Amino acid sequence: EVDPTFGRTVVVSTKLDTKLAQLSGTSDLLHFLAARPLRESHPRLLGGPFFTSVPSGRVGSSPLHGFATDGEYQDALARTEHANLEYLREVAAPAADAATQPGARSAVGISRLRRFLEDLLR
């Protein structure tokens, strides 16, 4: 068994934009982001879940690639994260401040994941 207690595991979901379209409202969104079933099943989980949306396409020179440079991809990633956070503010704000909800904004976005991983390395 590689990591039976998940004590070295960080869970990352890269399809947040797809999931947002499937949720029916504020309570569903906050319930999804809280991820209680996962947290209860794996209380020793090292980190996450983190929720991100990743732009489709790859970096390369071929017309089949979606991005010509790493910078273009990083810009698209930042725009996607910003859109997800704006959606979260719009949908969750009517019920409560989204920033105070367990697992809500603190776990959304690639920048939050990056910060978490960098903190682990310090």
PDB file of N, CA and C in Angstrom, residues 19-117:
ATOM      1  N   LYS A  19     -18.118  21.220 -12.766  1.00  0.00           N
ATOM      2  CA  LYS A  19     -18.936  20.924 -11.586  1.00  0.00           C
ATOM      3  C   LYS A  19     -19.842  22.098 -11.232  1.00  0.00           C
ATOM      4  N   LEU A  20     -19.356  23.328 -11.371  1.00  0.00           N
ATOM      5  CA  LEU A  20     -20.168  24.503 -11.035  1.00  0.00           C
ATOM      6  C   LEU A  20     -21.470  24.523 -11.829  1.00  0.00           C
ATOM      7  N   ALA A  21     -21.385  24.111 -13.077  1.00  0.00           N
ATOM      8  CA  ALA A  21     -22.580  24.096 -13.926  1.00  0.00           C
ATOM      9  C   ALA A  21     -23.594  23.052 -13.465  1.00  0.00           C
ATOM     10  N   GLN A  22     -23.160  22.054 -12.706  1.00  0.00           N
ATOM     11  CA  GLN A  22     -24.045  20.984 -12.259  1.00  0.00           C
ATOM     12  C   GLN A  22     -24.700  21.268 -10.915  1.00  0.00           C
ATOM     13  N   LEU A  23     -24.195  22.247 -10.187  1.00  0.00           N
ATOM     14  CA  LEU A  23     -24.728  22.539  -8.855  1.00  0.00           C
ATOM     15  C   LEU A  23     -25.950  23.440  -8.973  1.00  0.00           C
ATOM     16  N   SER A  24     -26.921  23.208  -8.093  1.00  0.00           N
ATOM     17  CA  SER A  24     -28.196  23.923  -8.246  1.00  0.00           C
ATOM     18  C   SER A  24     -28.308  25.192  -7.427  1.00  0.00           C
ATOM     19  N   GLY A  25     -27.364  25.497  -6.567  1.00  0.00           N
ATOM     20  CA  GLY A  25     -27.479  26.722  -5.791  1.00  0.00           C
ATOM     21  C   GLY A  25     -26.411  26.834  -4.733  1.00  0.00           C
ATOM     22  N   THR A  26     -26.602  27.833  -3.886  1.00  0.00           N
ATOM     23  CA  THR A  26     -25.617  28.151  -2.859  1.00  0.00           C
ATOM     24  C   THR A  26     -25.341  26.987  -1.918  1.00  0.00           C
ATOM     25  N   SER A  27     -26.381  26.359  -1.422  1.00  0.00           N
ATOM     26  CA  SER A  27     -26.158  25.280  -0.453  1.00  0.00           C
ATOM     27  C   SER A  27     -25.424  24.109  -1.102  1.00  0.00           C
ATOM     28  N   ASP A  28     -25.772  23.779  -2.348  1.00  0.00           N
ATOM     29  CA  ASP A  28     -25.055  22.707  -3.056  1.00  0.00           C
ATOM     30  C   ASP A  28     -23.584  23.072  -3.241  1.00  0.00           C
ATOM     31  N   LEU A  29     -23.323  24.312  -3.599  1.00  0.00           N
ATOM     32  CA  LEU A  29     -21.956  24.757  -3.811  1.00  0.00           C
ATOM     33  C   LEU A  29     -21.139  24.653  -2.521  1.00  0.00           C
ATOM     34  N   LEU A  30     -21.666  25.184  -1.451  1.00  0.00           N
ATOM     35  CA  LEU A  30     -20.934  25.157  -0.182  1.00  0.00           C
ATOM     36  C   LEU A  30     -20.766  23.728   0.337  1.00  0.00           C
ATOM     37  N   HIS A  31     -21.771  22.890   0.142  1.00  0.00           N
ATOM     38  CA  HIS A  31     -21.675  21.483   0.534  1.00  0.00           C
ATOM     39  C   HIS A  31     -20.572  20.779  -0.272  1.00  0.00           C
ATOM     40  N   PHE A  32     -20.539  21.022  -1.561  1.00  0.00           N
ATOM     41  CA  PHE A  32     -19.530  20.419  -2.430  1.00  0.00           C
ATOM     42  C   PHE A  32     -18.129  20.856  -2.010  1.00  0.00           C
ATOM     43  N   LEU A  33     -17.930  22.155  -1.796  1.00  0.00           N
ATOM     44  CA  LEU A  33     -16.609  22.671  -1.454  1.00  0.00           C
ATOM     45  C   LEU A  33     -16.152  22.241  -0.059  1.00  0.00           C
ATOM     46  N   ALA A  34     -17.079  22.031   0.846  1.00  0.00           N
ATOM     47  CA  ALA A  34     -16.713  21.583   2.193  1.00  0.00           C
ATOM     48  C   ALA A  34     -16.163  20.156   2.164  1.00  0.00           C
ATOM     49  N   ALA A  35     -16.617  19.358   1.225  1.00  0.00           N
ATOM     50  CA  ALA A  35     -16.120  17.988   1.008  1.00  0.00           C
ATOM     51  C   ALA A  35     -16.128  17.156   2.287  1.00  0.00           C
ATOM     52  N   ARG A  36     -17.187  17.255   3.046  1.00  0.00           N
ATOM     53  CA  ARG A  36     -17.250  16.522   4.319  1.00  0.00           C
ATOM     54  C   ARG A  36     -17.068  15.018   4.183  1.00  0.00           C
ATOM     55  N   PRO A  37     -17.710  14.354   3.210  1.00  0.00           N
ATOM     56  CA  PRO A  37     -17.518  12.898   3.105  1.00  0.00           C
ATOM     57  C   PRO A  37     -16.038  12.520   2.929  1.00  0.00           C
ATOM     58  N   LEU A  38     -15.318  13.263   2.114  1.00  0.00           N
ATOM     59  CA  LEU A  38     -13.899  12.977   1.917  1.00  0.00           C
ATOM     60  C   LEU A  38     -13.116  13.228   3.195  1.00  0.00           C
ATOM     61  N   ARG A  39     -13.371  14.349   3.833  1.00  0.00           N
ATOM     62  CA  ARG A  39     -12.646  14.700   5.059  1.00  0.00           C
ATOM     63  C   ARG A  39     -12.951  13.710   6.191  1.00  0.00           C
ATOM     64  N   GLU A  40     -14.199  13.257   6.278  1.00  0.00           N
ATOM     65  CA  GLU A  40     -14.561  12.297   7.326  1.00  0.00           C
ATOM     66  C   GLU A  40     -13.977  10.912   7.040  1.00  0.00           C
ATOM     67  N   SER A  41     -13.944  10.535   5.780  1.00  0.00           N
ATOM     68  CA  SER A  41     -13.396   9.226   5.415  1.00  0.00           C
ATOM     69  C   SER A  41     -11.881   9.175   5.555  1.00  0.00           C
ATOM     70  N   HIS A  42     -11.238  10.326   5.387  1.00  0.00           N
ATOM     71  CA  HIS A  42      -9.773  10.383   5.404  1.00  0.00           C
ATOM     72  C   HIS A  42      -9.306  11.554   6.270  1.00  0.00           C
ATOM     73  N   PRO A  43      -9.454  11.446   7.582  1.00  0.00           N
ATOM     74  CA  PRO A  43      -9.119  12.564   8.463  1.00  0.00           C
ATOM     75  C   PRO A  43      -7.627  12.911   8.477  1.00  0.00           C
ATOM     76  N   ARG A  44      -6.777  12.003   8.030  1.00  0.00           N
ATOM     77  CA  ARG A  44      -5.331  12.274   8.023  1.00  0.00           C
ATOM     78  C   ARG A  44      -4.844  12.781   6.672  1.00  0.00           C
ATOM     79  N   LEU A  45      -5.749  13.106   5.787  1.00  0.00           N
ATOM     80  CA  LEU A  45      -5.412  13.624   4.464  1.00  0.00           C
ATOM     81  C   LEU A  45      -4.440  14.788   4.610  1.00  0.00           C
ATOM     82  N   LEU A  46      -3.335  14.756   3.881  1.00  0.00           N
ATOM     83  CA  LEU A  46      -2.326  15.798   3.995  1.00  0.00           C
ATOM     84  C   LEU A  46      -2.856  17.156   3.561  1.00  0.00           C
ATOM     85  N   GLY A  47      -3.616  17.182   2.466  1.00  0.00           N
ATOM     86  CA  GLY A  47      -4.117  18.464   1.981  1.00  0.00           C
ATOM     87  C   GLY A  47      -5.260  18.313   1.019  1.00  0.00           C
ATOM     88  N   GLY A  48      -6.034  19.406   0.937  1.00  0.00           N
ATOM     89  CA  GLY A  48      -7.131  19.437  -0.012  1.00  0.00           C
ATOM     90  C   GLY A  48      -8.434  18.990   0.610  1.00  0.00           C
ATOM     91  N   PRO A  49      -9.401  18.850  -0.212  1.00  0.00           N
ATOM     92  CA  PRO A  49      -9.283  18.966  -1.652  1.00  0.00           C
ATOM     93  C   PRO A  49      -9.141  20.422  -2.101  1.00  0.00           C
ATOM     94  N   PHE A  50      -8.387  20.585  -3.168  1.00  0.00           N
ATOM     95  CA  PHE A  50      -8.279  21.870  -3.846  1.00  0.00           C
ATOM     96  C   PHE A  50      -9.089  21.755  -5.123  1.00  0.00           C
ATOM     97  N   PHE A  51      -9.760  22.821  -5.478  1.00  0.00           N
ATOM     98  CA  PHE A  51     -10.638  22.815  -6.642  1.00  0.00           C
ATOM     99  C   PHE A  51     -10.107  23.811  -7.659  1.00  0.00           C
ATOM    100  N   THR A  52      -9.804  23.321  -8.854  1.00  0.00           N
ATOM    101  CA  THR A  52      -9.258  24.167  -9.907  1.00  0.00           C
ATOM    102  C   THR A  52      -9.963  23.888 -11.224  1.00  0.00           C
ATOM    103  N   SER A  53      -9.781  24.804 -12.134  1.00  0.00           N
ATOM    104  CA  SER A  53     -10.186  24.597 -13.522  1.00  0.00           C
ATOM    105  C   SER A  53      -8.941  24.814 -14.365  1.00  0.00           C
ATOM    106  N   VAL A  54      -8.689  23.900 -15.257  1.00  0.00           N
ATOM    107  CA  VAL A  54      -7.491  23.965 -16.086  1.00  0.00           C
ATOM    108  C   VAL A  54      -7.923  24.228 -17.525  1.00  0.00           C
ATOM    109  N   PRO A  55      -7.359  25.262 -18.155  1.00  0.00           N
ATOM    110  CA  PRO A  55      -7.723  25.545 -19.551  1.00  0.00           C
ATOM    111  C   PRO A  55      -7.359  24.370 -20.455  1.00  0.00           C
ATOM    112  N   SER A  56      -8.188  24.114 -21.429  1.00  0.00           N
ATOM    113  CA  SER A  56      -7.881  23.018 -22.347  1.00  0.00           C
ATOM    114  C   SER A  56      -6.843  23.478 -23.365  1.00  0.00           C
ATOM    115  N   GLY A  57      -6.003  22.564 -23.747  1.00  0.00           N
ATOM    116  CA  GLY A  57      -4.958  22.865 -24.709  1.00  0.00           C
ATOM    117  C   GLY A  57      -3.590  22.647 -24.104  1.00  0.00           C
ATOM    118  N   ARG A  58      -2.616  22.655 -24.952  1.00  0.00           N
ATOM    119  CA  ARG A  58      -1.228  22.445 -24.534  1.00  0.00           C
ATOM    120  C   ARG A  58      -0.365  23.561 -25.095  1.00  0.00           C
ATOM    121  N   VAL A  59       0.817  23.688 -24.527  1.00  0.00           N
ATOM    122  CA  VAL A  59       1.776  24.659 -25.023  1.00  0.00           C
ATOM    123  C   VAL A  59       2.604  23.992 -26.112  1.00  0.00           C
ATOM    124  N   GLY A  60       2.711  24.661 -27.255  1.00  0.00           N
ATOM    125  CA  GLY A  60       3.502  24.124 -28.350  1.00  0.00           C
ATOM    126  C   GLY A  60       3.372  24.977 -29.589  1.00  0.00           C
ATOM    127  N   SER A  61       4.136  24.639 -30.599  1.00  0.00           N
ATOM    128  CA  SER A  61       4.163  25.448 -31.819  1.00  0.00           C
ATOM    129  C   SER A  61       3.189  24.972 -32.887  1.00  0.00           C
ATOM    130  N   SER A  62       2.623  23.819 -32.705  1.00  0.00           N
ATOM    131  CA  SER A  62       1.684  23.270 -33.682  1.00  0.00           C
ATOM    132  C   SER A  62       0.346  23.999 -33.599  1.00  0.00           C
ATOM    133  N   PRO A  63      -0.355  24.115 -34.714  1.00  0.00           N
ATOM    134  CA  PRO A  63      -1.690  24.702 -34.686  1.00  0.00           C
ATOM    135  C   PRO A  63      -2.675  23.918 -33.805  1.00  0.00           C
ATOM    136  N   LEU A  64      -2.346  22.669 -33.524  1.00  0.00           N
ATOM    137  CA  LEU A  64      -3.201  21.848 -32.674  1.00  0.00           C
ATOM    138  C   LEU A  64      -3.068  22.205 -31.200  1.00  0.00           C
ATOM    139  N   HIS A  65      -2.001  22.882 -30.834  1.00  0.00           N
ATOM    140  CA  HIS A  65      -1.796  23.296 -29.450  1.00  0.00           C
ATOM    141  C   HIS A  65      -2.631  24.548 -29.181  1.00  0.00           C
ATOM    142  N   GLY A  66      -3.109  24.675 -27.971  1.00  0.00           N
ATOM    143  CA  GLY A  66      -3.944  25.829 -27.644  1.00  0.00           C
ATOM    144  C   GLY A  66      -3.169  27.070 -27.258  1.00  0.00           C
ATOM    145  N   PHE A  67      -1.903  26.900 -26.884  1.00  0.00           N
ATOM    146  CA  PHE A  67      -1.111  28.016 -26.376  1.00  0.00           C
ATOM    147  C   PHE A  67       0.286  27.979 -26.986  1.00  0.00           C
ATOM    148  N   ALA A  68       0.747  29.116 -27.468  1.00  0.00           N
ATOM    149  CA  ALA A  68       2.060  29.177 -28.101  1.00  0.00           C
ATOM    150  C   ALA A  68       3.187  29.239 -27.073  1.00  0.00           C
ATOM    151  N   THR A  69       2.909  29.800 -25.895  1.00  0.00           N
ATOM    152  CA  THR A  69       3.959  29.961 -24.889  1.00  0.00           C
ATOM    153  C   THR A  69       3.441  29.573 -23.507  1.00  0.00           C
ATOM    154  N   ASP A  70       4.371  29.329 -22.596  1.00  0.00           N
ATOM    155  CA  ASP A  70       3.995  29.068 -21.202  1.00  0.00           C
ATOM    156  C   ASP A  70       3.249  30.263 -20.629  1.00  0.00           C
ATOM    157  N   GLY A  71       3.675  31.460 -20.990  1.00  0.00           N
ATOM    158  CA  GLY A  71       3.027  32.678 -20.501  1.00  0.00           C
ATOM    159  C   GLY A  71       1.560  32.759 -20.901  1.00  0.00           C
ATOM    160  N   GLU A  72       1.257  32.380 -22.135  1.00  0.00           N
ATOM    161  CA  GLU A  72      -0.144  32.372 -22.585  1.00  0.00           C
ATOM    162  C   GLU A  72      -0.968  31.400 -21.747  1.00  0.00           C
ATOM    163  N   TYR A  73      -0.398  30.239 -21.483  1.00  0.00           N
ATOM    164  CA  TYR A  73      -1.111  29.245 -20.672  1.00  0.00           C
ATOM    165  C   TYR A  73      -1.310  29.759 -19.248  1.00  0.00           C
ATOM    166  N   GLN A  74      -0.273  30.353 -18.674  1.00  0.00           N
ATOM    167  CA  GLN A  74      -0.376  30.890 -17.318  1.00  0.00           C
ATOM    168  C   GLN A  74      -1.416  32.005 -17.240  1.00  0.00           C
ATOM    169  N   ASP A  75      -1.489  32.834 -18.268  1.00  0.00           N
ATOM    170  CA  ASP A  75      -2.507  33.890 -18.307  1.00  0.00           C
ATOM    171  C   ASP A  75      -3.916  33.283 -18.357  1.00  0.00           C
ATOM    172  N   ALA A  76      -4.079  32.255 -19.169  1.00  0.00           N
ATOM    173  CA  ALA A  76      -5.386  31.590 -19.260  1.00  0.00           C
ATOM    174  C   ALA A  76      -5.747  30.934 -17.932  1.00  0.00           C
ATOM    175  N   LEU A  77      -4.770  30.357 -17.264  1.00  0.00           N
ATOM    176  CA  LEU A  77      -4.986  29.744 -15.955  1.00  0.00           C
ATOM    177  C   LEU A  77      -5.437  30.803 -14.943  1.00  0.00           C
ATOM    178  N   ALA A  78      -4.802  31.950 -14.950  1.00  0.00           N
ATOM    179  CA  ALA A  78      -5.173  33.038 -14.036  1.00  0.00           C
ATOM    180  C   ALA A  78      -6.581  33.542 -14.331  1.00  0.00           C
ATOM    181  N   ARG A  79      -6.930  33.682 -15.609  1.00  0.00           N
ATOM    182  CA  ARG A  79      -8.290  34.133 -15.976  1.00  0.00           C
ATOM    183  C   ARG A  79      -9.339  33.124 -15.514  1.00  0.00           C
ATOM    184  N   THR A  80      -9.043  31.849 -15.676  1.00  0.00           N
ATOM    185  CA  THR A  80      -9.962  30.795 -15.266  1.00  0.00           C
ATOM    186  C   THR A  80     -10.164  30.816 -13.752  1.00  0.00           C
ATOM    187  N   GLU A  81      -9.079  30.972 -13.008  1.00  0.00           N
ATOM    188  CA  GLU A  81      -9.181  31.041 -11.546  1.00  0.00           C
ATOM    189  C   GLU A  81     -10.006  32.261 -11.128  1.00  0.00           C
ATOM    190  N   HIS A  82      -9.742  33.387 -11.766  1.00  0.00           N
ATOM    191  CA  HIS A  82     -10.491  34.602 -11.445  1.00  0.00           C
ATOM    192  C   HIS A  82     -11.991  34.402 -11.712  1.00  0.00           C
ATOM    193  N   ALA A  83     -12.315  33.778 -12.825  1.00  0.00           N
ATOM    194  CA  ALA A  83     -13.728  33.522 -13.159  1.00  0.00           C
ATOM    195  C   ALA A  83     -14.375  32.605 -12.120  1.00  0.00           C
ATOM    196  N   ASN A  84     -13.662  31.579 -11.689  1.00  0.00           N
ATOM    197  CA  ASN A  84     -14.204  30.676 -10.667  1.00  0.00           C
ATOM    198  C   ASN A  84     -14.448  31.407  -9.348  1.00  0.00           C
ATOM    199  N   LEU A  85     -13.500  32.253  -8.942  1.00  0.00           N
ATOM    200  CA  LEU A  85     -13.660  32.988  -7.687  1.00  0.00           C
ATOM    201  C   LEU A  85     -14.792  34.009  -7.775  1.00  0.00           C
ATOM    202  N   GLU A  86     -14.947  34.643  -8.932  1.00  0.00           N
ATOM    203  CA  GLU A  86     -16.063  35.579  -9.115  1.00  0.00           C
ATOM    204  C   GLU A  86     -17.398  34.835  -9.025  1.00  0.00           C
ATOM    205  N   TYR A  87     -17.472  33.688  -9.660  1.00  0.00           N
ATOM    206  CA  TYR A  87     -18.686  32.881  -9.586  1.00  0.00           C
ATOM    207  C   TYR A  87     -18.990  32.498  -8.140  1.00  0.00           C
ATOM    208  N   LEU A  88     -17.960  32.090  -7.428  1.00  0.00           N
ATOM    209  CA  LEU A  88     -18.128  31.719  -6.026  1.00  0.00           C
ATOM    210  C   LEU A  88     -18.650  32.901  -5.207  1.00  0.00           C
ATOM    211  N   ARG A  89     -18.091  34.078  -5.440  1.00  0.00           N
ATOM    212  CA  ARG A  89     -18.561  35.272  -4.723  1.00  0.00           C
ATOM    213  C   ARG A  89     -20.022  35.561  -5.038  1.00  0.00           C
ATOM    214  N   GLU A  90     -20.397  35.451  -6.303  1.00  0.00           N
ATOM    215  CA  GLU A  90     -21.768  35.743  -6.717  1.00  0.00           C
ATOM    216  C   GLU A  90     -22.764  34.743  -6.140  1.00  0.00           C
ATOM    217  N   VAL A  91     -22.424  33.471  -6.175  1.00  0.00           N
ATOM    218  CA  VAL A  91     -23.360  32.431  -5.762  1.00  0.00           C
ATOM    219  C   VAL A  91     -23.379  32.251  -4.246  1.00  0.00           C
ATOM    220  N   ALA A  92     -22.207  32.275  -3.621  1.00  0.00           N
ATOM    221  CA  ALA A  92     -22.154  32.008  -2.185  1.00  0.00           C
ATOM    222  C   ALA A  92     -22.459  33.232  -1.342  1.00  0.00           C
ATOM    223  N   ALA A  93     -22.212  34.413  -1.857  1.00  0.00           N
ATOM    224  CA  ALA A  93     -22.402  35.636  -1.077  1.00  0.00           C
ATOM    225  C   ALA A  93     -23.829  35.820  -0.561  1.00  0.00           C
ATOM    226  N   PRO A  94     -24.863  35.448  -1.295  1.00  0.00           N
ATOM    227  CA  PRO A  94     -26.210  35.639  -0.750  1.00  0.00           C
ATOM    228  C   PRO A  94     -26.455  34.882   0.560  1.00  0.00           C
ATOM    229  N   ALA A  95     -25.803  33.754   0.749  1.00  0.00           N
ATOM    230  CA  ALA A  95     -26.024  32.970   1.965  1.00  0.00           C
ATOM    231  C   ALA A  95     -25.091  33.394   3.089  1.00  0.00           C
ATOM    232  N   ALA A  96     -23.856  33.642   2.756  1.00  0.00           N
ATOM    233  CA  ALA A  96     -22.856  33.999   3.766  1.00  0.00           C
ATOM    234  C   ALA A  96     -21.595  34.444   3.058  1.00  0.00           C
ATOM    235  N   ASP A  97     -20.689  35.034   3.805  1.00  0.00           N
ATOM    236  CA  ASP A  97     -19.407  35.421   3.243  1.00  0.00           C
ATOM    237  C   ASP A  97     -18.667  34.151   2.850  1.00  0.00           C
ATOM    238  N   ALA A  98     -18.421  33.976   1.558  1.00  0.00           N
ATOM    239  CA  ALA A  98     -17.809  32.744   1.064  1.00  0.00           C
ATOM    240  C   ALA A  98     -16.431  32.505   1.657  1.00  0.00           C
ATOM    241  N   ALA A  99     -15.753  33.559   2.025  1.00  0.00           N
ATOM    242  CA  ALA A  99     -14.401  33.388   2.565  1.00  0.00           C
ATOM    243  C   ALA A  99     -14.407  32.714   3.926  1.00  0.00           C
ATOM    244  N   THR A 100     -15.535  32.750   4.633  1.00  0.00           N
ATOM    245  CA  THR A 100     -15.577  32.155   5.966  1.00  0.00           C
ATOM    246  C   THR A 100     -16.120  30.732   5.959  1.00  0.00           C
ATOM    247  N   GLN A 101     -16.592  30.275   4.839  1.00  0.00           N
ATOM    248  CA  GLN A 101     -17.143  28.924   4.767  1.00  0.00           C
ATOM    249  C   GLN A 101     -16.012  27.902   4.742  1.00  0.00           C
ATOM    250  N   PRO A 102     -16.111  26.840   5.525  1.00  0.00           N
ATOM    251  CA  PRO A 102     -15.056  25.817   5.512  1.00  0.00           C
ATOM    252  C   PRO A 102     -14.863  25.255   4.114  1.00  0.00           C
ATOM    253  N   GLY A 103     -13.644  25.256   3.648  1.00  0.00           N
ATOM    254  CA  GLY A 103     -13.338  24.654   2.356  1.00  0.00           C
ATOM    255  C   GLY A 103     -13.770  25.459   1.160  1.00  0.00           C
ATOM    256  N   ALA A 104     -14.283  26.649   1.361  1.00  0.00           N
ATOM    257  CA  ALA A 104     -14.780  27.411   0.218  1.00  0.00           C
ATOM    258  C   ALA A 104     -13.622  28.095  -0.515  1.00  0.00           C
ATOM    259  N   ARG A 105     -13.520  29.402  -0.452  1.00  0.00           N
ATOM    260  CA  ARG A 105     -12.521  30.114  -1.242  1.00  0.00           C
ATOM    261  C   ARG A 105     -11.097  29.704  -0.914  1.00  0.00           C
ATOM    262  N   SER A 106     -10.842  29.283   0.296  1.00  0.00           N
ATOM    263  CA  SER A 106      -9.472  28.925   0.663  1.00  0.00           C
ATOM    264  C   SER A 106      -8.956  27.711  -0.102  1.00  0.00           C
ATOM    265  N   ALA A 107      -9.840  26.962  -0.724  1.00  0.00           N
ATOM    266  CA  ALA A 107      -9.433  25.768  -1.461  1.00  0.00           C
ATOM    267  C   ALA A 107      -9.672  25.887  -2.959  1.00  0.00           C
ATOM    268  N   VAL A 108     -10.040  27.083  -3.428  1.00  0.00           N
ATOM    269  CA  VAL A 108     -10.350  27.259  -4.843  1.00  0.00           C
ATOM    270  C   VAL A 108      -9.205  27.982  -5.541  1.00  0.00           C
ATOM    271  N   GLY A 109      -8.712  27.351  -6.600  1.00  0.00           N
ATOM    272  CA  GLY A 109      -7.722  27.990  -7.445  1.00  0.00           C
ATOM    273  C   GLY A 109      -6.349  27.359  -7.369  1.00  0.00           C
ATOM    274  N   ILE A 110      -5.685  27.422  -8.490  1.00  0.00           N
ATOM    275  CA  ILE A 110      -4.346  26.867  -8.590  1.00  0.00           C
ATOM    276  C   ILE A 110      -3.375  27.650  -7.719  1.00  0.00           C
ATOM    277  N   SER A 111      -3.632  28.940  -7.503  1.00  0.00           N
ATOM    278  CA  SER A 111      -2.723  29.730  -6.664  1.00  0.00           C
ATOM    279  C   SER A 111      -2.786  29.277  -5.209  1.00  0.00           C
ATOM    280  N   ARG A 112      -3.969  28.850  -4.748  1.00  0.00           N
ATOM    281  CA  ARG A 112      -4.092  28.316  -3.385  1.00  0.00           C
ATOM    282  C   ARG A 112      -3.350  26.992  -3.256  1.00  0.00           C
ATOM    283  N   LEU A 113      -3.472  26.162  -4.266  1.00  0.00           N
ATOM    284  CA  LEU A 113      -2.741  24.898  -4.276  1.00  0.00           C
ATOM    285  C   LEU A 113      -1.235  25.154  -4.265  1.00  0.00           C
ATOM    286  N   ARG A 114      -0.800  26.077  -5.092  1.00  0.00           N
ATOM    287  CA  ARG A 114       0.627  26.401  -5.150  1.00  0.00           C
ATOM    288  C   ARG A 114       1.131  26.898  -3.798  1.00  0.00           C
ATOM    289  N   ARG A 115       0.379  27.783  -3.178  1.00  0.00           N
ATOM    290  CA  ARG A 115       0.772  28.313  -1.869  1.00  0.00           C
ATOM    291  C   ARG A 115       0.886  27.179  -0.841  1.00  0.00           C
ATOM    292  N   PHE A 116      -0.093  26.274  -0.851  1.00  0.00           N
ATOM    293  CA  PHE A 116      -0.067  25.135   0.062  1.00  0.00           C
ATOM    294  C   PHE A 116       1.182  24.298  -0.153  1.00  0.00           C
ATOM    295  N   LEU A 117       1.486  23.967  -1.411  1.00  0.00           N
ATOM    296  CA  LEU A 117       2.634  23.125  -1.713  1.00  0.00           C
ATOM    297  C   LEU A 117       3.953  23.827  -1.362  1.00  0.00           C
TER     298      LEU A 117
END
